[in-house]
């Protein structure tokens, strides 16, 4: 419920105000379009049909779109945003709204690369539903001069009050009863993954333990010092996208094309980038 309501109240309501100013402030609206897609693709993937293509049109009762219509609408929004922001860069403006941007601090080339990476992400998600659409959008992303994000995309704490929602859920919600999941911890333990210290806190014995899904817990559960938690503080930035994601998405595309060598190279690049970004 919160995912749906917060997206429309906290993200789409401000976007609608930017959309209304599009004629006089096209670059502000274009940045809003990138954020619109970044927010709403999570909502449609959770709920399926949602209001999307008629947002900002002024109608009182916005109709729900099918998920296919939502995705096609998101691709159109990315087209418009990338084209508009590229015009800004081509005109000699490399930074824009830097005093209000806690993600890329006004770096327009990075915003365009982020939008292009979102395109490849969304294309991959429709691969089984519409192979032709996947092929067209993935090829468009790969052919774009914008390139892809190669660093973690994070929302940095700004001035004033800040709460990292992952920290709040992990350490404060329900008296901090959230713990790491056993599945991911077990996989990473099995491979002796060097990213564990970046992802999780170690238990009191220096090892990593996760809680099994659906496990019955007793009164000793919250008292145990062995369980691992997400390793974060309330002052940490909030990650939106991994810088390694585009490498893995490219690997899947090449694999589907039968280009095994290119797929292997992209996959290994993603592994190395992910390790480096985690400080491993």
PDB file of C-alpha atoms in Angstrom:
ATOM      1  CA  UNK A   1       0.000   0.000   0.000  1.00  0.00           C
ATOM      2  CA  UNK A   2       2.770   2.456   0.922  1.00  0.00           C
ATOM      3  CA  UNK A   3       4.611   1.779  -2.346  1.00  0.00           C
ATOM      4  CA  UNK A   4       1.496   2.747  -4.316  1.00  0.00           C
ATOM      5  CA  UNK A   5       0.338   5.735  -2.263  1.00  0.00           C
ATOM      6  CA  UNK A   6       3.763   7.268  -1.687  1.00  0.00           C
ATOM      7  CA  UNK A   7       4.591   7.067  -5.387  1.00  0.00           C
ATOM      8  CA  UNK A   8       1.552   9.096  -6.367  1.00  0.00           C
ATOM      9  CA  UNK A   9       1.486  11.523  -3.436  1.00  0.00           C
ATOM     10  CA  UNK A  10       5.204  12.158  -2.968  1.00  0.00           C
ATOM     11  CA  UNK A  11       6.525  11.644  -6.495  1.00  0.00           C
ATOM     12  CA  UNK A  12       3.768  12.066  -9.067  1.00  0.00           C
ATOM     13  CA  UNK A  13       2.202  15.117  -7.463  1.00  0.00           C
ATOM     14  CA  UNK A  14       5.480  17.105  -7.749  1.00  0.00           C
ATOM     15  CA  UNK A  15       6.019  15.662 -11.248  1.00  0.00           C
ATOM     16  CA  UNK A  16       2.589  16.972 -12.299  1.00  0.00           C
ATOM     17  CA  UNK A  17       3.642  20.477 -11.242  1.00  0.00           C
ATOM     18  CA  UNK A  18       6.805  20.204 -13.330  1.00  0.00           C
ATOM     19  CA  UNK A  19       4.826  18.816 -16.234  1.00  0.00           C
ATOM     20  CA  UNK A  20       2.542  21.852 -16.154  1.00  0.00           C
ATOM     21  CA  UNK A  21       5.628  24.073 -16.534  1.00  0.00           C
ATOM     22  CA  UNK A  22       7.148  22.017 -19.355  1.00  0.00           C
ATOM     23  CA  UNK A  23       6.839  24.698 -22.040  1.00  0.00           C
ATOM     24  CA  UNK A  24       8.857  27.262 -20.070  1.00  0.00           C
ATOM     25  CA  UNK A  25      11.041  24.839 -18.090  1.00  0.00           C
ATOM     26  CA  UNK A  26      11.656  21.859 -20.395  1.00  0.00           C
ATOM     27  CA  UNK A  27      14.863  20.724 -18.687  1.00  0.00           C
ATOM     28  CA  UNK A  28      13.314  20.680 -15.232  1.00  0.00           C
ATOM     29  CA  UNK A  29      10.428  18.656 -16.637  1.00  0.00           C
ATOM     30  CA  UNK A  30      12.849  16.266 -18.372  1.00  0.00           C
ATOM     31  CA  UNK A  31      14.609  15.535 -15.094  1.00  0.00           C
ATOM     32  CA  UNK A  32      11.174  14.970 -13.606  1.00  0.00           C
ATOM     33  CA  UNK A  33      10.450  12.459 -16.367  1.00  0.00           C
ATOM     34  CA  UNK A  34      13.545  10.427 -15.492  1.00  0.00           C
ATOM     35  CA  UNK A  35      12.492  10.358 -11.851  1.00  0.00           C
ATOM     36  CA  UNK A  36       8.936   9.484 -12.894  1.00  0.00           C
ATOM     37  CA  UNK A  37      10.152   6.355 -14.663  1.00  0.00           C
ATOM     38  CA  UNK A  38      12.564   5.483 -11.855  1.00  0.00           C
ATOM     39  CA  UNK A  39       9.701   5.590  -9.349  1.00  0.00           C
ATOM     40  CA  UNK A  40       6.776   4.212 -11.317  1.00  0.00           C
ATOM     41  CA  UNK A  41       8.401   1.137 -12.856  1.00  0.00           C
ATOM     42  CA  UNK A  42       8.674  -0.245  -9.334  1.00  0.00           C
ATOM     43  CA  UNK A  43       4.977   0.416  -8.782  1.00  0.00           C
ATOM     44  CA  UNK A  44       3.762  -1.284 -11.956  1.00  0.00           C
ATOM     45  CA  UNK A  45       6.040  -4.263 -11.336  1.00  0.00           C
ATOM     46  CA  UNK A  46       4.408  -4.647  -7.922  1.00  0.00           C
ATOM     47  CA  UNK A  47       0.785  -3.941  -8.867  1.00  0.00           C
ATOM     48  CA  UNK A  48       0.469  -4.490 -12.635  1.00  0.00           C
ATOM     49  CA  UNK A  49      -2.034  -2.015 -14.140  1.00  0.00           C
ATOM     50  CA  UNK A  50      -1.657   1.514 -12.717  1.00  0.00           C
ATOM     51  CA  UNK A  51      -2.552   5.064 -13.775  1.00  0.00           C
ATOM     52  CA  UNK A  52       0.289   6.362 -15.917  1.00  0.00           C
ATOM     53  CA  UNK A  53      -0.275   7.676 -19.443  1.00  0.00           C
ATOM     54  CA  UNK A  54      -2.988  10.145 -18.383  1.00  0.00           C
ATOM     55  CA  UNK A  55      -1.100  11.537 -15.401  1.00  0.00           C
ATOM     56  CA  UNK A  56      -0.770  15.291 -15.666  1.00  0.00           C
ATOM     57  CA  UNK A  57      -3.542  15.657 -18.247  1.00  0.00           C
ATOM     58  CA  UNK A  58      -5.897  17.377 -15.827  1.00  0.00           C
ATOM     59  CA  UNK A  59      -8.609  14.710 -15.884  1.00  0.00           C
ATOM     60  CA  UNK A  60     -10.376  14.187 -12.579  1.00  0.00           C
ATOM     61  CA  UNK A  61     -10.413  10.400 -12.698  1.00  0.00           C
ATOM     62  CA  UNK A  62      -7.222   9.008 -14.204  1.00  0.00           C
ATOM     63  CA  UNK A  63      -7.792   5.674 -15.914  1.00  0.00           C
ATOM     64  CA  UNK A  64      -5.657   2.644 -15.201  1.00  0.00           C
ATOM     65  CA  UNK A  65      -3.360   1.517 -18.006  1.00  0.00           C
ATOM     66  CA  UNK A  66      -2.414  -2.057 -18.751  1.00  0.00           C
ATOM     67  CA  UNK A  67       1.134  -2.905 -17.820  1.00  0.00           C
ATOM     68  CA  UNK A  68       2.037  -3.010 -21.507  1.00  0.00           C
ATOM     69  CA  UNK A  69       0.731   0.548 -21.902  1.00  0.00           C
ATOM     70  CA  UNK A  70       2.669   1.641 -18.821  1.00  0.00           C
ATOM     71  CA  UNK A  71       5.926   0.216 -20.139  1.00  0.00           C
ATOM     72  CA  UNK A  72       5.463   1.715 -23.566  1.00  0.00           C
ATOM     73  CA  UNK A  73       4.671   5.023 -21.893  1.00  0.00           C
ATOM     74  CA  UNK A  74       7.848   4.805 -19.830  1.00  0.00           C
ATOM     75  CA  UNK A  75       9.942   4.188 -22.927  1.00  0.00           C
ATOM     76  CA  UNK A  76       8.368   7.274 -24.512  1.00  0.00           C
ATOM     77  CA  UNK A  77       9.105   9.325 -21.400  1.00  0.00           C
ATOM     78  CA  UNK A  78      12.745   8.222 -21.504  1.00  0.00           C
ATOM     79  CA  UNK A  79      12.946   9.147 -25.194  1.00  0.00           C
ATOM     80  CA  UNK A  80      11.688  12.634 -24.440  1.00  0.00           C
ATOM     81  CA  UNK A  81      13.859  13.098 -21.360  1.00  0.00           C
ATOM     82  CA  UNK A  82      17.084  11.928 -23.003  1.00  0.00           C
ATOM     83  CA  UNK A  83      16.492  14.049 -26.104  1.00  0.00           C
ATOM     84  CA  UNK A  84      15.723  17.160 -24.061  1.00  0.00           C
ATOM     85  CA  UNK A  85      18.630  16.798 -21.651  1.00  0.00           C
ATOM     86  CA  UNK A  86      20.985  16.063 -24.530  1.00  0.00           C
ATOM     87  CA  UNK A  87      19.914  19.352 -26.120  1.00  0.00           C
ATOM     88  CA  UNK A  88      20.903  21.068 -22.879  1.00  0.00           C
ATOM     89  CA  UNK A  89      24.338  19.427 -22.901  1.00  0.00           C
ATOM     90  CA  UNK A  90      24.846  20.089 -26.611  1.00  0.00           C
ATOM     91  CA  UNK A  91      24.119  23.740 -25.908  1.00  0.00           C
ATOM     92  CA  UNK A  92      27.077  23.915 -23.572  1.00  0.00           C
ATOM     93  CA  UNK A  93      25.393  23.354 -20.189  1.00  0.00           C
ATOM     94  CA  UNK A  94      27.179  20.468 -18.477  1.00  0.00           C
ATOM     95  CA  UNK A  95      25.682  21.110 -15.036  1.00  0.00           C
ATOM     96  CA  UNK A  96      22.162  22.193 -14.202  1.00  0.00           C
ATOM     97  CA  UNK A  97      20.291  22.688 -10.921  1.00  0.00           C
ATOM     98  CA  UNK A  98      23.374  21.515  -9.045  1.00  0.00           C
ATOM     99  CA  UNK A  99      22.251  23.232  -5.835  1.00  0.00           C
ATOM    100  CA  UNK A 100      19.070  21.119  -5.786  1.00  0.00           C
ATOM    101  CA  UNK A 101      20.433  17.779  -6.988  1.00  0.00           C
ATOM    102  CA  UNK A 102      21.461  15.324  -4.261  1.00  0.00           C
ATOM    103  CA  UNK A 103      22.043  12.500  -6.730  1.00  0.00           C
ATOM    104  CA  UNK A 104      24.489  13.688  -9.421  1.00  0.00           C
ATOM    105  CA  UNK A 105      24.937  17.280  -8.233  1.00  0.00           C
ATOM    106  CA  UNK A 106      23.752  18.664 -11.540  1.00  0.00           C
ATOM    107  CA  UNK A 107      25.887  16.489 -13.846  1.00  0.00           C
ATOM    108  CA  UNK A 108      23.623  16.167 -16.877  1.00  0.00           C
ATOM    109  CA  UNK A 109      25.741  13.539 -18.619  1.00  0.00           C
ATOM    110  CA  UNK A 110      25.202  11.242 -15.635  1.00  0.00           C
ATOM    111  CA  UNK A 111      21.455  11.902 -15.609  1.00  0.00           C
ATOM    112  CA  UNK A 112      21.306  10.954 -19.295  1.00  0.00           C
ATOM    113  CA  UNK A 113      23.366   7.814 -18.662  1.00  0.00           C
ATOM    114  CA  UNK A 114      21.045   6.930 -15.773  1.00  0.00           C
ATOM    115  CA  UNK A 115      18.017   7.319 -18.044  1.00  0.00           C
ATOM    116  CA  UNK A 116      19.679   5.142 -20.676  1.00  0.00           C
ATOM    117  CA  UNK A 117      20.454   2.478 -18.063  1.00  0.00           C
ATOM    118  CA  UNK A 118      16.826   2.575 -16.953  1.00  0.00           C
ATOM    119  CA  UNK A 119      15.850   1.911 -20.581  1.00  0.00           C
ATOM    120  CA  UNK A 120      18.020  -1.204 -20.697  1.00  0.00           C
ATOM    121  CA  UNK A 121      16.618  -2.366 -17.346  1.00  0.00           C
ATOM    122  CA  UNK A 122      13.022  -1.921 -18.503  1.00  0.00           C
ATOM    123  CA  UNK A 123      13.749  -3.532 -21.856  1.00  0.00           C
ATOM    124  CA  UNK A 124      15.113  -6.627 -20.132  1.00  0.00           C
ATOM    125  CA  UNK A 125      12.005  -6.873 -17.968  1.00  0.00           C
ATOM    126  CA  UNK A 126       9.711  -7.177 -21.006  1.00  0.00           C
ATOM    127  CA  UNK A 127      11.897  -9.731 -22.824  1.00  0.00           C
ATOM    128  CA  UNK A 128       9.557 -12.657 -22.221  1.00  0.00           C
ATOM    129  CA  UNK A 129       6.363 -10.675 -22.719  1.00  0.00           C
ATOM    130  CA  UNK A 130       7.332  -8.835 -25.912  1.00  0.00           C
ATOM    131  CA  UNK A 131      10.573  -9.983 -27.478  1.00  0.00           C
ATOM    132  CA  UNK A 132      10.369  -7.481 -30.337  1.00  0.00           C
ATOM    133  CA  UNK A 133       9.959  -4.556 -27.936  1.00  0.00           C
ATOM    134  CA  UNK A 134      12.852  -5.862 -25.854  1.00  0.00           C
ATOM    135  CA  UNK A 135      15.085  -6.114 -28.896  1.00  0.00           C
ATOM    136  CA  UNK A 136      14.233  -2.639 -30.128  1.00  0.00           C
ATOM    137  CA  UNK A 137      14.659  -0.872 -26.782  1.00  0.00           C
ATOM    138  CA  UNK A 138      17.791  -2.775 -25.793  1.00  0.00           C
ATOM    139  CA  UNK A 139      19.426  -2.008 -29.132  1.00  0.00           C
ATOM    140  CA  UNK A 140      18.466   1.658 -28.726  1.00  0.00           C
ATOM    141  CA  UNK A 141      20.081   1.751 -25.283  1.00  0.00           C
ATOM    142  CA  UNK A 142      23.242   0.018 -26.488  1.00  0.00           C
ATOM    143  CA  UNK A 143      23.540   2.324 -29.501  1.00  0.00           C
ATOM    144  CA  UNK A 144      23.086   5.496 -27.455  1.00  0.00           C
ATOM    145  CA  UNK A 145      26.071   7.801 -27.086  1.00  0.00           C
ATOM    146  CA  UNK A 146      24.859   8.438 -23.535  1.00  0.00           C
ATOM    147  CA  UNK A 147      26.427   5.214 -22.339  1.00  0.00           C
ATOM    148  CA  UNK A 148      25.523   3.619 -19.041  1.00  0.00           C
ATOM    149  CA  UNK A 149      25.963   4.373 -15.366  1.00  0.00           C
ATOM    150  CA  UNK A 150      29.188   2.868 -14.048  1.00  0.00           C
ATOM    151  CA  UNK A 151      28.907   4.027 -10.463  1.00  0.00           C
ATOM    152  CA  UNK A 152      26.304   3.373  -7.801  1.00  0.00           C
ATOM    153  CA  UNK A 153      23.389   5.778  -8.140  1.00  0.00           C
ATOM    154  CA  UNK A 154      22.631   7.058  -4.655  1.00  0.00           C
ATOM    155  CA  UNK A 155      20.544   9.769  -3.036  1.00  0.00           C
ATOM    156  CA  UNK A 156      22.904  11.672  -0.749  1.00  0.00           C
ATOM    157  CA  UNK A 157      21.686  13.213   2.499  1.00  0.00           C
ATOM    158  CA  UNK A 158      20.859  16.841   1.948  1.00  0.00           C
ATOM    159  CA  UNK A 159      20.730  19.731   4.357  1.00  0.00           C
ATOM    160  CA  UNK A 160      18.380  19.356   7.280  1.00  0.00           C
ATOM    161  CA  UNK A 161      16.751  16.237   8.675  1.00  0.00           C
ATOM    162  CA  UNK A 162      17.590  12.931   7.015  1.00  0.00           C
ATOM    163  CA  UNK A 163      16.521   9.381   7.744  1.00  0.00           C
ATOM    164  CA  UNK A 164      17.838   6.429   5.789  1.00  0.00           C
ATOM    165  CA  UNK A 165      14.766   4.191   5.388  1.00  0.00           C
ATOM    166  CA  UNK A 166      16.857   1.010   5.282  1.00  0.00           C
ATOM    167  CA  UNK A 167      18.399   1.931   8.621  1.00  0.00           C
ATOM    168  CA  UNK A 168      15.028   2.792  10.108  1.00  0.00           C
ATOM    169  CA  UNK A 169      13.545  -0.555   9.036  1.00  0.00           C
ATOM    170  CA  UNK A 170      16.605  -2.536  10.073  1.00  0.00           C
ATOM    171  CA  UNK A 171      17.320  -0.976  13.435  1.00  0.00           C
ATOM    172  CA  UNK A 172      14.246   0.915  14.657  1.00  0.00           C
ATOM    173  CA  UNK A 173      11.096  -0.683  13.226  1.00  0.00           C
ATOM    174  CA  UNK A 174       9.488  -3.181  15.636  1.00  0.00           C
ATOM    175  CA  UNK A 175      12.345  -2.566  18.072  1.00  0.00           C
ATOM    176  CA  UNK A 176      14.891  -3.446  15.414  1.00  0.00           C
ATOM    177  CA  UNK A 177      13.785  -7.045  14.874  1.00  0.00           C
ATOM    178  CA  UNK A 178      14.757  -7.070  11.159  1.00  0.00           C
ATOM    179  CA  UNK A 179      17.743  -9.268  10.302  1.00  0.00           C
ATOM    180  CA  UNK A 180      19.548 -10.415   7.175  1.00  0.00           C
ATOM    181  CA  UNK A 181      17.922 -13.219   5.170  1.00  0.00           C
ATOM    182  CA  UNK A 182      19.428 -16.694   5.295  1.00  0.00           C
ATOM    183  CA  UNK A 183      19.315 -17.250   1.533  1.00  0.00           C
ATOM    184  CA  UNK A 184      21.667 -14.477   0.482  1.00  0.00           C
ATOM    185  CA  UNK A 185      23.925 -14.938   3.510  1.00  0.00           C
ATOM    186  CA  UNK A 186      24.245 -18.668   2.805  1.00  0.00           C
ATOM    187  CA  UNK A 187      25.137 -18.073  -0.837  1.00  0.00           C
ATOM    188  CA  UNK A 188      27.731 -15.489   0.093  1.00  0.00           C
ATOM    189  CA  UNK A 189      29.161 -17.642   2.868  1.00  0.00           C
ATOM    190  CA  UNK A 190      29.460 -20.581   0.473  1.00  0.00           C
ATOM    191  CA  UNK A 191      31.551 -18.520  -1.935  1.00  0.00           C
ATOM    192  CA  UNK A 192      33.424 -16.718   0.847  1.00  0.00           C
ATOM    193  CA  UNK A 193      32.199 -13.549  -0.831  1.00  0.00           C
ATOM    194  CA  UNK A 194      34.407 -10.589   0.083  1.00  0.00           C
ATOM    195  CA  UNK A 195      31.417  -8.227  -0.096  1.00  0.00           C
ATOM    196  CA  UNK A 196      29.834  -9.620   3.068  1.00  0.00           C
ATOM    197  CA  UNK A 197      31.486  -7.048   5.323  1.00  0.00           C
ATOM    198  CA  UNK A 198      30.130  -4.291   3.097  1.00  0.00           C
ATOM    199  CA  UNK A 199      26.610  -5.699   2.974  1.00  0.00           C
ATOM    200  CA  UNK A 200      26.149  -7.099   6.485  1.00  0.00           C
ATOM    201  CA  UNK A 201      27.310  -6.774  10.050  1.00  0.00           C
ATOM    202  CA  UNK A 202      29.035  -9.825  11.480  1.00  0.00           C
ATOM    203  CA  UNK A 203      27.629 -11.691  14.461  1.00  0.00           C
ATOM    204  CA  UNK A 204      29.311 -11.606  17.853  1.00  0.00           C
ATOM    205  CA  UNK A 205      31.475 -14.569  16.794  1.00  0.00           C
ATOM    206  CA  UNK A 206      32.707 -12.764  13.681  1.00  0.00           C
ATOM    207  CA  UNK A 207      30.636 -14.886  11.272  1.00  0.00           C
ATOM    208  CA  UNK A 208      27.553 -14.099   9.187  1.00  0.00           C
ATOM    209  CA  UNK A 209      24.136 -15.578   9.923  1.00  0.00           C
ATOM    210  CA  UNK A 210      20.755 -14.958   8.317  1.00  0.00           C
ATOM    211  CA  UNK A 211      17.200 -15.825   9.355  1.00  0.00           C
ATOM    212  CA  UNK A 212      15.293 -18.375   7.273  1.00  0.00           C
ATOM    213  CA  UNK A 213      12.066 -17.194   5.671  1.00  0.00           C
ATOM    214  CA  UNK A 214       9.106 -18.216   7.814  1.00  0.00           C
ATOM    215  CA  UNK A 215      11.286 -19.515  10.630  1.00  0.00           C
ATOM    216  CA  UNK A 216       9.540 -19.797  13.980  1.00  0.00           C
ATOM    217  CA  UNK A 217      11.190 -17.503  16.501  1.00  0.00           C
ATOM    218  CA  UNK A 218      10.998 -17.430  20.270  1.00  0.00           C
ATOM    219  CA  UNK A 219      11.810 -14.807  22.877  1.00  0.00           C
ATOM    220  CA  UNK A 220      15.546 -15.400  22.445  1.00  0.00           C
ATOM    221  CA  UNK A 221      15.452 -14.215  18.820  1.00  0.00           C
ATOM    222  CA  UNK A 222      15.656 -10.459  19.443  1.00  0.00           C
ATOM    223  CA  UNK A 223      18.253 -10.996  22.165  1.00  0.00           C
ATOM    224  CA  UNK A 224      20.672 -12.970  20.034  1.00  0.00           C
ATOM    225  CA  UNK A 225      23.902 -11.230  19.079  1.00  0.00           C
ATOM    226  CA  UNK A 226      24.652 -13.690  16.279  1.00  0.00           C
ATOM    227  CA  UNK A 227      22.231 -12.462  13.615  1.00  0.00           C
ATOM    228  CA  UNK A 228      23.610 -10.295  10.823  1.00  0.00           C
ATOM    229  CA  UNK A 229      21.990  -7.009   9.880  1.00  0.00           C
ATOM    230  CA  UNK A 230      22.219  -4.736   6.882  1.00  0.00           C
ATOM    231  CA  UNK A 231      25.409  -2.754   7.358  1.00  0.00           C
ATOM    232  CA  UNK A 232      24.296   0.874   7.227  1.00  0.00           C
ATOM    233  CA  UNK A 233      23.945   3.969   9.351  1.00  0.00           C
ATOM    234  CA  UNK A 234      21.258   6.611   9.437  1.00  0.00           C
ATOM    235  CA  UNK A 235      23.664   9.023   7.731  1.00  0.00           C
ATOM    236  CA  UNK A 236      24.364   6.771   4.723  1.00  0.00           C
ATOM    237  CA  UNK A 237      23.092   7.669   1.254  1.00  0.00           C
ATOM    238  CA  UNK A 238      20.268   5.584  -0.221  1.00  0.00           C
ATOM    239  CA  UNK A 239      21.228   3.420  -3.194  1.00  0.00           C
ATOM    240  CA  UNK A 240      18.922   3.566  -6.223  1.00  0.00           C
ATOM    241  CA  UNK A 241      20.912   1.481  -8.686  1.00  0.00           C
ATOM    242  CA  UNK A 242      24.124  -0.517  -8.710  1.00  0.00           C
ATOM    243  CA  UNK A 243      26.847   0.672 -11.040  1.00  0.00           C
ATOM    244  CA  UNK A 244      27.317  -2.950 -12.128  1.00  0.00           C
ATOM    245  CA  UNK A 245      23.738  -3.438 -13.314  1.00  0.00           C
ATOM    246  CA  UNK A 246      24.300  -2.327 -16.916  1.00  0.00           C
ATOM    247  CA  UNK A 247      27.123  -4.857 -17.299  1.00  0.00           C
ATOM    248  CA  UNK A 248      24.838  -7.722 -16.316  1.00  0.00           C
ATOM    249  CA  UNK A 249      22.012  -6.426 -18.504  1.00  0.00           C
ATOM    250  CA  UNK A 250      24.399  -6.235 -21.451  1.00  0.00           C
ATOM    251  CA  UNK A 251      25.581  -9.768 -20.694  1.00  0.00           C
ATOM    252  CA  UNK A 252      22.001 -11.032 -20.915  1.00  0.00           C
ATOM    253  CA  UNK A 253      21.446  -9.195 -24.195  1.00  0.00           C
ATOM    254  CA  UNK A 254      24.590 -10.651 -25.771  1.00  0.00           C
ATOM    255  CA  UNK A 255      23.693 -14.108 -24.519  1.00  0.00           C
ATOM    256  CA  UNK A 256      20.288 -13.848 -26.173  1.00  0.00           C
ATOM    257  CA  UNK A 257      22.033 -12.840 -29.410  1.00  0.00           C
ATOM    258  CA  UNK A 258      24.227 -15.902 -29.263  1.00  0.00           C
ATOM    259  CA  UNK A 259      27.344 -13.783 -28.655  1.00  0.00           C
ATOM    260  CA  UNK A 260      28.931 -15.930 -25.954  1.00  0.00           C
ATOM    261  CA  UNK A 261      32.281 -14.144 -25.838  1.00  0.00           C
ATOM    262  CA  UNK A 262      30.684 -10.705 -25.481  1.00  0.00           C
ATOM    263  CA  UNK A 263      28.295 -12.048 -22.838  1.00  0.00           C
ATOM    264  CA  UNK A 264      31.200 -13.510 -20.860  1.00  0.00           C
ATOM    265  CA  UNK A 265      33.152 -10.252 -21.034  1.00  0.00           C
ATOM    266  CA  UNK A 266      30.172  -8.153 -19.908  1.00  0.00           C
ATOM    267  CA  UNK A 267      29.330 -10.564 -17.081  1.00  0.00           C
ATOM    268  CA  UNK A 268      32.899 -10.600 -15.775  1.00  0.00           C
ATOM    269  CA  UNK A 269      33.035  -6.801 -16.023  1.00  0.00           C
ATOM    270  CA  UNK A 270      29.906  -6.645 -13.866  1.00  0.00           C
ATOM    271  CA  UNK A 271      31.392  -8.952 -11.244  1.00  0.00           C
ATOM    272  CA  UNK A 272      34.601  -6.929 -11.064  1.00  0.00           C
ATOM    273  CA  UNK A 273      32.762  -3.605 -10.967  1.00  0.00           C
ATOM    274  CA  UNK A 274      30.395  -4.830  -8.262  1.00  0.00           C
ATOM    275  CA  UNK A 275      33.285  -6.013  -6.114  1.00  0.00           C
ATOM    276  CA  UNK A 276      35.153  -2.750  -6.580  1.00  0.00           C
ATOM    277  CA  UNK A 277      32.108  -0.619  -5.744  1.00  0.00           C
ATOM    278  CA  UNK A 278      31.603  -2.651  -2.569  1.00  0.00           C
ATOM    279  CA  UNK A 279      35.209  -2.041  -1.590  1.00  0.00           C
ATOM    280  CA  UNK A 280      36.054  -5.728  -1.857  1.00  0.00           C
TER     281      UNK A 280
END
